[in-house]
């Protein structure tokens, strides 16, 4: 029996500014991510209100595929350079890709409801995007992302501090 696939799939090309782009609550766009650590070395950081992605390039449009899953998906079998996992909280139950200066990309992405979500992000093409930094602007592609999101499993009352 084949494994179930994503419940929704979106393809988008958000604009990268300051080597970052975000996936943020659609109603409170951009504001919850203002306090996240932008200086880290990971692919992304999740927090209250969304996710801040760190790109290796700047001033360009990466290719991003977002998949929403009902539960944790199997690892993607593709050839990816890096993969990381974390979580984030959504109050709006609707997300929007955007640049860090809130230039929107794609449509609003509805979630099953407010709450905590797990995220797994895959990336490739970072070396090529970094090599274009300062040499080319507003190009498309090169850096590619696959972002998988699913609801966090409920915590047992015994596990809560």
Short mmCIF file of C-alpha atoms in Angstrom, two decimals:
data_model
loop_
_atom_site.label_atom_id
_atom_site.label_comp_id
_atom_site.label_asym_id
_atom_site.label_seq_id
_atom_site.Cartn_x
_atom_site.Cartn_y
_atom_site.Cartn_z
CA UNK A 1 0.00 0.00 0.00
CA UNK A 2 1.38 3.41 -1.00
CA UNK A 3 2.03 5.95 1.75
CA UNK A 4 -0.32 8.93 1.76
CA UNK A 5 1.08 12.11 0.34
CA UNK A 6 0.83 15.74 1.36
CA UNK A 7 -2.63 17.21 1.88
CA UNK A 8 -1.58 20.36 0.01
CA UNK A 9 1.42 21.44 -2.03
CA UNK A 10 2.42 25.01 -2.91
CA UNK A 11 5.17 26.31 -5.16
CA UNK A 12 6.40 29.84 -4.52
CA UNK A 13 9.39 32.12 -5.14
CA UNK A 14 9.73 34.55 -2.20
CA UNK A 15 12.17 37.43 -2.52
CA UNK A 16 15.35 37.05 -0.44
CA UNK A 17 16.42 40.24 1.36
CA UNK A 18 19.25 40.44 3.88
CA UNK A 19 19.85 36.77 3.02
CA UNK A 20 16.47 35.82 4.53
CA UNK A 21 12.83 35.16 3.73
CA UNK A 22 9.96 34.13 5.97
CA UNK A 23 6.82 32.09 6.29
CA UNK A 24 4.65 34.06 8.67
CA UNK A 25 1.17 34.18 10.11
CA UNK A 26 -0.86 35.84 7.35
CA UNK A 27 -2.89 38.24 9.51
CA UNK A 28 -0.04 39.39 11.76
CA UNK A 29 2.46 39.37 8.88
CA UNK A 30 6.08 39.74 9.81
CA UNK A 31 5.65 41.07 13.32
CA UNK A 32 6.20 37.84 15.30
CA UNK A 33 9.50 37.13 13.55
CA UNK A 34 11.10 40.47 14.38
CA UNK A 35 12.62 39.12 17.59
CA UNK A 36 14.04 35.87 16.23
CA UNK A 37 17.80 35.38 16.16
CA UNK A 38 18.76 36.36 12.62
CA UNK A 39 22.47 35.71 13.17
CA UNK A 40 22.39 31.92 13.61
CA UNK A 41 23.99 29.47 11.25
CA UNK A 42 21.10 27.05 10.71
CA UNK A 43 18.87 26.86 7.65
CA UNK A 44 15.97 28.38 9.53
CA UNK A 45 14.57 29.30 12.92
CA UNK A 46 10.98 28.83 14.02
CA UNK A 47 9.14 30.77 16.67
CA UNK A 48 5.83 32.31 17.60
CA UNK A 49 4.18 33.39 14.37
CA UNK A 50 6.25 31.57 11.79
CA UNK A 51 9.63 30.67 10.39
CA UNK A 52 12.62 32.72 9.27
CA UNK A 53 14.70 31.03 6.54
CA UNK A 54 18.38 31.84 6.03
CA UNK A 55 19.55 31.87 2.42
CA UNK A 56 23.12 31.72 1.15
CA UNK A 57 22.33 34.29 -1.56
CA UNK A 58 20.75 37.72 -1.58
CA UNK A 59 18.36 39.74 -3.72
CA UNK A 60 16.97 36.82 -5.71
CA UNK A 61 13.99 34.44 -5.89
CA UNK A 62 14.65 30.86 -4.71
CA UNK A 63 12.40 27.98 -5.73
CA UNK A 64 10.38 26.81 -2.73
CA UNK A 65 7.97 23.88 -2.51
CA UNK A 66 5.82 23.72 0.62
CA UNK A 67 4.03 20.52 1.56
CA UNK A 68 1.38 20.29 4.28
CA UNK A 69 1.02 16.84 5.84
CA UNK A 70 -1.54 15.41 8.27
CA UNK A 71 1.27 13.73 10.26
CA UNK A 72 5.05 13.40 10.10
CA UNK A 73 6.05 12.62 6.49
CA UNK A 74 8.74 10.16 5.48
CA UNK A 75 12.12 11.74 4.64
CA UNK A 76 12.27 13.07 1.10
CA UNK A 77 14.45 10.79 -1.06
CA UNK A 78 15.83 13.66 -3.19
CA UNK A 79 19.44 14.80 -3.35
CA UNK A 80 19.55 17.62 -0.81
CA UNK A 81 22.62 19.37 0.61
CA UNK A 82 21.13 20.09 4.04
CA UNK A 83 18.08 19.17 6.08
CA UNK A 84 16.95 20.51 9.46
CA UNK A 85 13.88 20.15 11.71
CA UNK A 86 12.25 22.40 14.28
CA UNK A 87 8.82 23.70 15.24
CA UNK A 88 6.86 26.95 15.24
CA UNK A 89 3.56 28.31 16.52
CA UNK A 90 0.79 29.78 14.37
CA UNK A 91 -1.96 31.89 15.90
CA UNK A 92 -3.69 32.72 12.60
CA UNK A 93 -3.95 29.17 11.14
CA UNK A 94 -2.97 30.74 7.83
CA UNK A 95 0.58 31.35 6.59
CA UNK A 96 2.11 33.57 3.90
CA UNK A 97 5.58 33.52 2.34
CA UNK A 98 7.21 36.94 2.19
CA UNK A 99 10.49 38.80 2.16
CA UNK A 100 11.74 40.18 5.47
CA UNK A 101 10.36 43.57 4.36
CA UNK A 102 6.91 41.93 3.84
CA UNK A 103 6.83 41.68 0.05
CA UNK A 104 4.29 38.84 -0.24
CA UNK A 105 4.80 35.77 -2.45
CA UNK A 106 2.15 33.26 -3.42
CA UNK A 107 -1.22 32.72 -1.84
CA UNK A 108 -2.20 32.39 1.81
CA UNK A 109 -1.71 28.83 3.00
CA UNK A 110 -4.42 27.59 5.36
CA UNK A 111 -3.47 25.32 8.26
CA UNK A 112 -5.81 22.92 10.08
CA UNK A 113 -5.97 25.38 13.00
CA UNK A 114 -3.89 27.50 15.37
CA UNK A 115 -1.22 25.65 17.31
CA UNK A 116 2.26 24.19 17.17
CA UNK A 117 3.58 22.71 13.94
CA UNK A 118 6.65 20.68 13.12
CA UNK A 119 8.75 21.71 10.14
CA UNK A 120 11.44 19.95 8.13
CA UNK A 121 13.35 22.04 5.58
CA UNK A 122 15.60 20.68 2.84
CA UNK A 123 17.88 22.88 0.77
CA UNK A 124 20.26 22.59 -2.18
CA UNK A 125 22.10 25.07 -4.38
CA UNK A 126 23.43 27.16 -1.49
CA UNK A 127 27.01 27.19 -2.81
CA UNK A 128 25.81 28.41 -6.21
CA UNK A 129 23.62 31.12 -4.61
CA UNK A 130 26.52 32.26 -2.41
CA UNK A 131 28.78 32.47 -5.48
CA UNK A 132 26.28 34.84 -7.14
CA UNK A 133 26.14 37.16 -4.11
CA UNK A 134 27.30 40.61 -5.20
CA UNK A 135 27.51 39.53 -8.86
CA UNK A 136 23.89 39.08 -9.90
CA UNK A 137 20.50 40.39 -8.76
CA UNK A 138 16.91 39.28 -9.12
CA UNK A 139 17.68 35.89 -10.64
CA UNK A 140 15.30 32.97 -10.16
CA UNK A 141 15.99 29.49 -8.84
CA UNK A 142 19.55 28.28 -8.09
CA UNK A 143 18.78 27.77 -4.39
CA UNK A 144 15.94 25.25 -3.94
CA UNK A 145 13.92 24.45 -0.83
CA UNK A 146 11.45 21.75 0.15
CA UNK A 147 9.50 22.66 3.30
CA UNK A 148 7.33 20.01 4.99
CA UNK A 149 4.90 21.05 7.74
CA UNK A 150 2.66 18.90 9.93
CA UNK A 151 0.78 19.39 13.24
CA UNK A 152 2.86 18.69 16.32
CA UNK A 153 1.60 15.66 18.24
CA UNK A 154 -0.37 16.56 21.37
CA UNK A 155 1.65 16.51 24.58
CA UNK A 156 0.63 14.31 27.47
CA UNK A 157 -0.35 16.22 30.61
CA UNK A 158 2.49 14.37 32.42
CA UNK A 159 5.07 15.84 30.00
CA UNK A 160 4.14 19.48 30.62
CA UNK A 161 6.41 21.32 33.08
#
